[in-house]
CSV table of N, CA and C and ligand atoms in Angstrom, one decimal:
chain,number,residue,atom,x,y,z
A,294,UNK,N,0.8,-1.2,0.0
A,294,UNK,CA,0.0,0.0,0.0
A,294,UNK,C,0.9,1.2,0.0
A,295,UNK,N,0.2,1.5,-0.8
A,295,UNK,CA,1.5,3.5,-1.1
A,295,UNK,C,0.8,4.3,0.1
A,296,UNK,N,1.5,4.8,1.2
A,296,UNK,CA,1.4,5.9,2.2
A,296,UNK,C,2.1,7.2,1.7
A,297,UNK,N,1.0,8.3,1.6
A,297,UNK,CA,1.7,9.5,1.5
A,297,UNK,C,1.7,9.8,2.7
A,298,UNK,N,3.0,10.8,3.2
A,298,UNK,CA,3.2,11.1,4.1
A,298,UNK,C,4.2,12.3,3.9
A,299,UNK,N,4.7,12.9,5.1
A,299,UNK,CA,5.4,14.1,5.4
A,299,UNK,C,5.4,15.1,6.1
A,300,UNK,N,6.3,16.4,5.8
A,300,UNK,CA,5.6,17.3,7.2
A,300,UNK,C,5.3,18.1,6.4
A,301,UNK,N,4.8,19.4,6.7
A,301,UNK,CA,3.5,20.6,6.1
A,301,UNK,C,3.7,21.9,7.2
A,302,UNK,N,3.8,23.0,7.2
A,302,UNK,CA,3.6,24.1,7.9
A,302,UNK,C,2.5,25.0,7.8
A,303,UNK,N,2.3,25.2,8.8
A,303,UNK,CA,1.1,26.0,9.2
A,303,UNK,C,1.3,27.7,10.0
A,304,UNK,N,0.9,28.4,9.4
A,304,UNK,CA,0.9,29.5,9.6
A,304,UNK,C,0.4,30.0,11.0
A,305,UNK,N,0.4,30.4,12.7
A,305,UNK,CA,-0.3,30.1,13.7
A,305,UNK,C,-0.8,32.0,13.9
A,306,UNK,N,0.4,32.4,13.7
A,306,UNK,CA,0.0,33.7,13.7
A,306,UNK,C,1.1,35.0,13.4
A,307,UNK,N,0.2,35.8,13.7
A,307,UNK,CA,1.7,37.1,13.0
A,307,UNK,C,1.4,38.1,13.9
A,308,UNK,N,2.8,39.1,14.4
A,308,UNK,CA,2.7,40.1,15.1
A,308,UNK,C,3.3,41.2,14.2
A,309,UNK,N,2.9,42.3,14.3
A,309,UNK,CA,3.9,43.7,13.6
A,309,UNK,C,4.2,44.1,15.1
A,310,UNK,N,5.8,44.5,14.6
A,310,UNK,CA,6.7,44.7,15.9
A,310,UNK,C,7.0,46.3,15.3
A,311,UNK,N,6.8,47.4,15.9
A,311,UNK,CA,7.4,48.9,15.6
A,311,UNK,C,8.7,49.0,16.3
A,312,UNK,N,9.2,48.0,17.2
A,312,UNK,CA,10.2,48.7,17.6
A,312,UNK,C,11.2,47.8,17.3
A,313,UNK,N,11.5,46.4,16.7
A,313,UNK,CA,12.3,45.5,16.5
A,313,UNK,C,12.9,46.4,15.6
A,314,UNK,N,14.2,45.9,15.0
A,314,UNK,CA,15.1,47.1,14.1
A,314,UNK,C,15.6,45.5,13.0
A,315,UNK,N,15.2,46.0,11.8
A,315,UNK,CA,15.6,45.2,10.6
A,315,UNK,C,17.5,44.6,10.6
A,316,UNK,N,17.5,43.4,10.2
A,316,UNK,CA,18.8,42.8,10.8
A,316,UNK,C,19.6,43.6,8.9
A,317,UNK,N,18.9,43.6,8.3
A,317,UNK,CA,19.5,43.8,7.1
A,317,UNK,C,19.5,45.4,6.5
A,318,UNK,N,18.5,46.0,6.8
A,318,UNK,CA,18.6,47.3,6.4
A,318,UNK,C,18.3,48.5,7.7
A,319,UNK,N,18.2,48.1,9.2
A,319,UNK,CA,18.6,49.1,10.3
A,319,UNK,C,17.3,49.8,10.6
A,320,UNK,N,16.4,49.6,10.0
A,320,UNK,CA,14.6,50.0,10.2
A,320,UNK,C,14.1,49.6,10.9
A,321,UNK,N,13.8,50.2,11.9
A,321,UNK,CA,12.2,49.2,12.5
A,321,UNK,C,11.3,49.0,11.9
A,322,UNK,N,10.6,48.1,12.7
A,322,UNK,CA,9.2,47.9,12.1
A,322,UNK,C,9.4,46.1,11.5
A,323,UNK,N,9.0,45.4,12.0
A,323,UNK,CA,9.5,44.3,11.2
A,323,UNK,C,8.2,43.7,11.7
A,324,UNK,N,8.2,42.6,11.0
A,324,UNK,CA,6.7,41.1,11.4
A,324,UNK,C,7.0,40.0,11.8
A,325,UNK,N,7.0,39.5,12.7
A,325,UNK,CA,7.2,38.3,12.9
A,325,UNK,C,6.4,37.6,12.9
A,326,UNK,N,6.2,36.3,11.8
A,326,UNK,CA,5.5,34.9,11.6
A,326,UNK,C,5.6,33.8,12.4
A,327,UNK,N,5.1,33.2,13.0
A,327,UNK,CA,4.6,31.7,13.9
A,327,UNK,C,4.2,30.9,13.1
A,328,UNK,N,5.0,29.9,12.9
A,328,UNK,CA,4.9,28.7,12.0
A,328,UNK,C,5.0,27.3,13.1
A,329,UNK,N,4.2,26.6,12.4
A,329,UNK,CA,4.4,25.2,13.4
A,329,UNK,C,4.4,24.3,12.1
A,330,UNK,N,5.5,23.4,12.2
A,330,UNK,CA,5.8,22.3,11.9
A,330,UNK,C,4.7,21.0,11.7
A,331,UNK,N,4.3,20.0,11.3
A,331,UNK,CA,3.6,19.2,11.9
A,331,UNK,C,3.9,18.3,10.8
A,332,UNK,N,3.4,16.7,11.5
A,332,UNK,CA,4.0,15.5,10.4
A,332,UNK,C,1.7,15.3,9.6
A,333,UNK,N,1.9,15.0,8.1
A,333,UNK,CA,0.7,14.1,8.1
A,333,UNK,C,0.8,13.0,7.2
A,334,UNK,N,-0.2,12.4,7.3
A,334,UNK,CA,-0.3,11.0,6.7
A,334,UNK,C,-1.8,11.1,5.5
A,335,UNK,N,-1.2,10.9,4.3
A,335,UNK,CA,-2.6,11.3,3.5
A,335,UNK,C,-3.2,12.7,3.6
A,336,UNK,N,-2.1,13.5,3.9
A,336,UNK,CA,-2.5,15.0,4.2
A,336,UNK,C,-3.1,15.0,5.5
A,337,UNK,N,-3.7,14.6,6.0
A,337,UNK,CA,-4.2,14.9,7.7
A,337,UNK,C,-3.0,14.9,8.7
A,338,UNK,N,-3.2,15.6,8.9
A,338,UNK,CA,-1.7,16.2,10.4
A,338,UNK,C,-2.0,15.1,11.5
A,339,UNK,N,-0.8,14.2,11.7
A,339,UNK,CA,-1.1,13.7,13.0
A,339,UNK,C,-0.3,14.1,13.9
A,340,UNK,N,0.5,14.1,14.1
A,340,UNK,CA,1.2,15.4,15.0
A,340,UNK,C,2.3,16.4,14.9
A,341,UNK,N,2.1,17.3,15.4
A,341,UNK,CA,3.0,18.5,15.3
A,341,UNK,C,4.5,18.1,15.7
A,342,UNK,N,5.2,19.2,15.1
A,342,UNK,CA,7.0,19.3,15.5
A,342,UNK,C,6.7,20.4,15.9
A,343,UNK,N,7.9,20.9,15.8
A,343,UNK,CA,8.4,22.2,16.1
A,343,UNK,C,7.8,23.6,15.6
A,344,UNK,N,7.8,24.5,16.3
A,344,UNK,CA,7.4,25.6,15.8
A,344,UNK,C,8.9,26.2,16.0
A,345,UNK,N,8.8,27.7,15.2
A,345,UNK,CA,9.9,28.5,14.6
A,345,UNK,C,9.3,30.1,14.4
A,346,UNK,N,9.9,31.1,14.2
A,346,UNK,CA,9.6,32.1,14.5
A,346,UNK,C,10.2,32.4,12.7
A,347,UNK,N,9.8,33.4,12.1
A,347,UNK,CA,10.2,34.0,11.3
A,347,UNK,C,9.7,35.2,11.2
A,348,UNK,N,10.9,36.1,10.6
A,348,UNK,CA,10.5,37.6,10.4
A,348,UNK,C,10.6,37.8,9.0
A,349,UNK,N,9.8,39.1,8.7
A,349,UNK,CA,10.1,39.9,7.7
A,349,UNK,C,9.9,41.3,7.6
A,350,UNK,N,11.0,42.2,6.6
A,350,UNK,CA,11.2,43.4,7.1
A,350,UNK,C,9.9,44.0,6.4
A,351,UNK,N,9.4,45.9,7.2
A,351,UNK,CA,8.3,46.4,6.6
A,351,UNK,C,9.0,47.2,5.6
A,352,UNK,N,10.1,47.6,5.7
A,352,UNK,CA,10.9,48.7,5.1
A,352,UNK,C,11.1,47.8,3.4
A,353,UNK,N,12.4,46.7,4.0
A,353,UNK,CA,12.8,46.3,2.8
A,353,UNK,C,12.9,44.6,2.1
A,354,UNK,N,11.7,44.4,2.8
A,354,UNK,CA,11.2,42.8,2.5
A,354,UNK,C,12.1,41.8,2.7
A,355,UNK,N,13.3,41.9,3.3
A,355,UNK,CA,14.2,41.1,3.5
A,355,UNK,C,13.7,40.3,5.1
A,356,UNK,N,13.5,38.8,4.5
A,356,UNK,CA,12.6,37.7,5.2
A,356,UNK,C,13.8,36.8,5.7
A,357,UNK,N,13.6,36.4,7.3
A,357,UNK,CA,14.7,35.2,8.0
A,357,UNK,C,13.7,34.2,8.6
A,358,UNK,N,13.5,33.1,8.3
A,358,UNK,CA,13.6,32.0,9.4
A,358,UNK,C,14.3,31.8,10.5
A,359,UNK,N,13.5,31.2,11.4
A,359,UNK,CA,14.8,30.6,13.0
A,359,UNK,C,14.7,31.7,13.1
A,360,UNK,N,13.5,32.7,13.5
A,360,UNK,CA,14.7,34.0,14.5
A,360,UNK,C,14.8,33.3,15.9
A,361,UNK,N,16.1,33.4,16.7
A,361,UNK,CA,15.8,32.9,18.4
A,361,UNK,C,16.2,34.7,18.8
A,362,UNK,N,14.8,34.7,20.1
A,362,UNK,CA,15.4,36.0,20.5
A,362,UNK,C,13.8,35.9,21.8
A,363,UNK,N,14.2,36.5,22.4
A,363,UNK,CA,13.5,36.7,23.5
A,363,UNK,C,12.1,37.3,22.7
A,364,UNK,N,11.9,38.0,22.0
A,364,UNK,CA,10.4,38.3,21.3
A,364,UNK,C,9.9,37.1,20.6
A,365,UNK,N,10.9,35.9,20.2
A,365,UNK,CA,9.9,35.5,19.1
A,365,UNK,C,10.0,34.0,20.5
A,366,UNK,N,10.6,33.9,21.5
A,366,UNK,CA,10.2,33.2,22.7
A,366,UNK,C,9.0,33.3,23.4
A,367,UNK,N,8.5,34.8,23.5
A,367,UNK,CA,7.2,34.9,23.4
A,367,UNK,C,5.9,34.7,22.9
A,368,UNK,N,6.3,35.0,21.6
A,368,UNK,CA,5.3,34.7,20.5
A,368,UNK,C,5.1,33.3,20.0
A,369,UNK,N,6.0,32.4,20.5
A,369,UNK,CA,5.7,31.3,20.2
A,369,UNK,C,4.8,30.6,21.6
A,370,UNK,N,5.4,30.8,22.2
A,370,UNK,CA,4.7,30.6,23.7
A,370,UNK,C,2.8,30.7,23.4
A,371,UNK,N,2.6,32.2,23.2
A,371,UNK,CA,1.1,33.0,23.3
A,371,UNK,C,0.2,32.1,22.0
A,372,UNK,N,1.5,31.5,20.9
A,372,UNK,CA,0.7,31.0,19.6
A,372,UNK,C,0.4,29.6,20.3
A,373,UNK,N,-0.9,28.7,20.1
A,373,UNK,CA,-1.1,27.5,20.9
A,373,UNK,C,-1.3,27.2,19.7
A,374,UNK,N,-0.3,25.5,19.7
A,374,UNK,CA,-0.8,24.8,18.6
A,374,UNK,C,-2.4,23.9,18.6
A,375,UNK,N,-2.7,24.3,17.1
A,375,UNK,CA,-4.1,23.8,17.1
A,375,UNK,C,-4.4,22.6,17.4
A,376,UNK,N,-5.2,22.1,18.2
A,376,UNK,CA,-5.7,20.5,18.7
A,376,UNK,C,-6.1,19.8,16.9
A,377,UNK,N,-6.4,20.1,15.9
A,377,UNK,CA,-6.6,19.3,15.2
A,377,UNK,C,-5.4,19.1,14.3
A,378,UNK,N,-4.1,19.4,14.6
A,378,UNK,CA,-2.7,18.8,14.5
A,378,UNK,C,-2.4,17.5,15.1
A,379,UNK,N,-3.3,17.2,16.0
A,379,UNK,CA,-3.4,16.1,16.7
A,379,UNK,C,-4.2,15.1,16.1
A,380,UNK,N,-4.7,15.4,14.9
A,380,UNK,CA,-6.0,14.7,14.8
A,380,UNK,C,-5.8,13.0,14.4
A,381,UNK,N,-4.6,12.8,13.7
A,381,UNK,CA,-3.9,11.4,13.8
A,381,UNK,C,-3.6,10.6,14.6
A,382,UNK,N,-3.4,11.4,15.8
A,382,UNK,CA,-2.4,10.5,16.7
A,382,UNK,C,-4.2,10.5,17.5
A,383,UNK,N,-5.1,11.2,17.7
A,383,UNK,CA,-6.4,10.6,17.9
A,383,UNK,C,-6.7,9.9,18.1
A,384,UNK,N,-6.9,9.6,15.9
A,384,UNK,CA,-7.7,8.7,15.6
A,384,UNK,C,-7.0,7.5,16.1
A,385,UNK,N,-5.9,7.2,15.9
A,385,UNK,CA,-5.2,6.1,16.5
A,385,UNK,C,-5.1,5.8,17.6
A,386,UNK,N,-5.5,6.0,18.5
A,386,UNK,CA,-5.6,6.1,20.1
A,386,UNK,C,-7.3,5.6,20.3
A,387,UNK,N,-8.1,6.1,19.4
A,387,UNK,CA,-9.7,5.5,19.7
A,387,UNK,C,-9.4,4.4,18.6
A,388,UNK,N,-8.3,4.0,17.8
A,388,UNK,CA,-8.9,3.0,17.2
A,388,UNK,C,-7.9,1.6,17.9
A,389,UNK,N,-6.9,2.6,18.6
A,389,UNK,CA,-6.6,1.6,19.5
A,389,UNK,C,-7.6,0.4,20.8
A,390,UNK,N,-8.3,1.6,21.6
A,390,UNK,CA,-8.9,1.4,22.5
A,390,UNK,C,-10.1,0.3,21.8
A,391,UNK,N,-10.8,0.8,20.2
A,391,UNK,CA,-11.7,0.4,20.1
A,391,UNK,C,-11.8,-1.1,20.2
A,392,UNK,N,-10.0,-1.3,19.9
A,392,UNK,CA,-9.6,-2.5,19.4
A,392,UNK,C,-9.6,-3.7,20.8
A,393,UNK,N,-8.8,-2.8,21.5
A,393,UNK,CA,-8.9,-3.1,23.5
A,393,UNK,C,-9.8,-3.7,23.7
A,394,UNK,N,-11.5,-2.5,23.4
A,394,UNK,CA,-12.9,-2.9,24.2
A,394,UNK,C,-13.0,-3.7,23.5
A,395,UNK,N,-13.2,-4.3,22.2
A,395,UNK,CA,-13.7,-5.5,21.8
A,395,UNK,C,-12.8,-6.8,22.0
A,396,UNK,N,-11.5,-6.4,22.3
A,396,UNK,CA,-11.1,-8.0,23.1
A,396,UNK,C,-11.5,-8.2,24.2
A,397,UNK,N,-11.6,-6.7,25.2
A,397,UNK,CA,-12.0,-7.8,26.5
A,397,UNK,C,-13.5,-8.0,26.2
A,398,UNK,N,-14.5,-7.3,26.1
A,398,UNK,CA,-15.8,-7.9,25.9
A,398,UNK,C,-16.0,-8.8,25.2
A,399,UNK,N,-15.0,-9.7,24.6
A,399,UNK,CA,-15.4,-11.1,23.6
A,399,UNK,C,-14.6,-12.6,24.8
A,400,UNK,N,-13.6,-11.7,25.7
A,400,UNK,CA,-13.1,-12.7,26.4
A,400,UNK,C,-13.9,-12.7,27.8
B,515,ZN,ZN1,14.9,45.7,6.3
């Protein structure tokens, strides 16, 4: 049986920052994006990785992944990954059990 599979990113949220200062052109004003990682199977997310922070400038469009910095520590924190990133590891868990209850009610 062919399984599609892989990971996929999800956009969680975005902040405009007026006071952060552009790493490339010395401006403030920058955005930072909240991205979460997640693995799926047949396209359905069964569970999440990592989230990551990325910015981009307002001045001069110049875009980083991975920012680590005490702002985007926060921002990832406040962004909650969505419960239907989980929706794999779920189903698998009730189709575990389902599997459970009908052994012991047959024994
Ligand atoms: Zn810039």
């Amino acid at each position: 049986m062919l399984v599609i599979f892989g990971s996929s990113i999800k956009l969680l949220n975005y902040f405009e920052d007026d006071f952060s200062t552009c790493e490339n052109c010395n401006q403030t004003g920058v955005t930072y994006r909240i991205v979460q990682k997640y693995y799926h199977v047949f396209w359905l997310p069964v569970f999440p990785l990592e989230k990551y922070t990325g910015m981009s400038c307002n001045n001069c469009n110049y875009s980083r992944d991975n920012i680590i910095s005490e702002n985007s520590a926060t921002y990832e924190k406040i962004s909650k990954t969505p419960i239907y990133l989980y929706s794999g590891l779920i189903i698998f868990i009730l189709l575990i059990l389902n599997v459970l209850f009908a052994v012991v009610m047959t024994t």
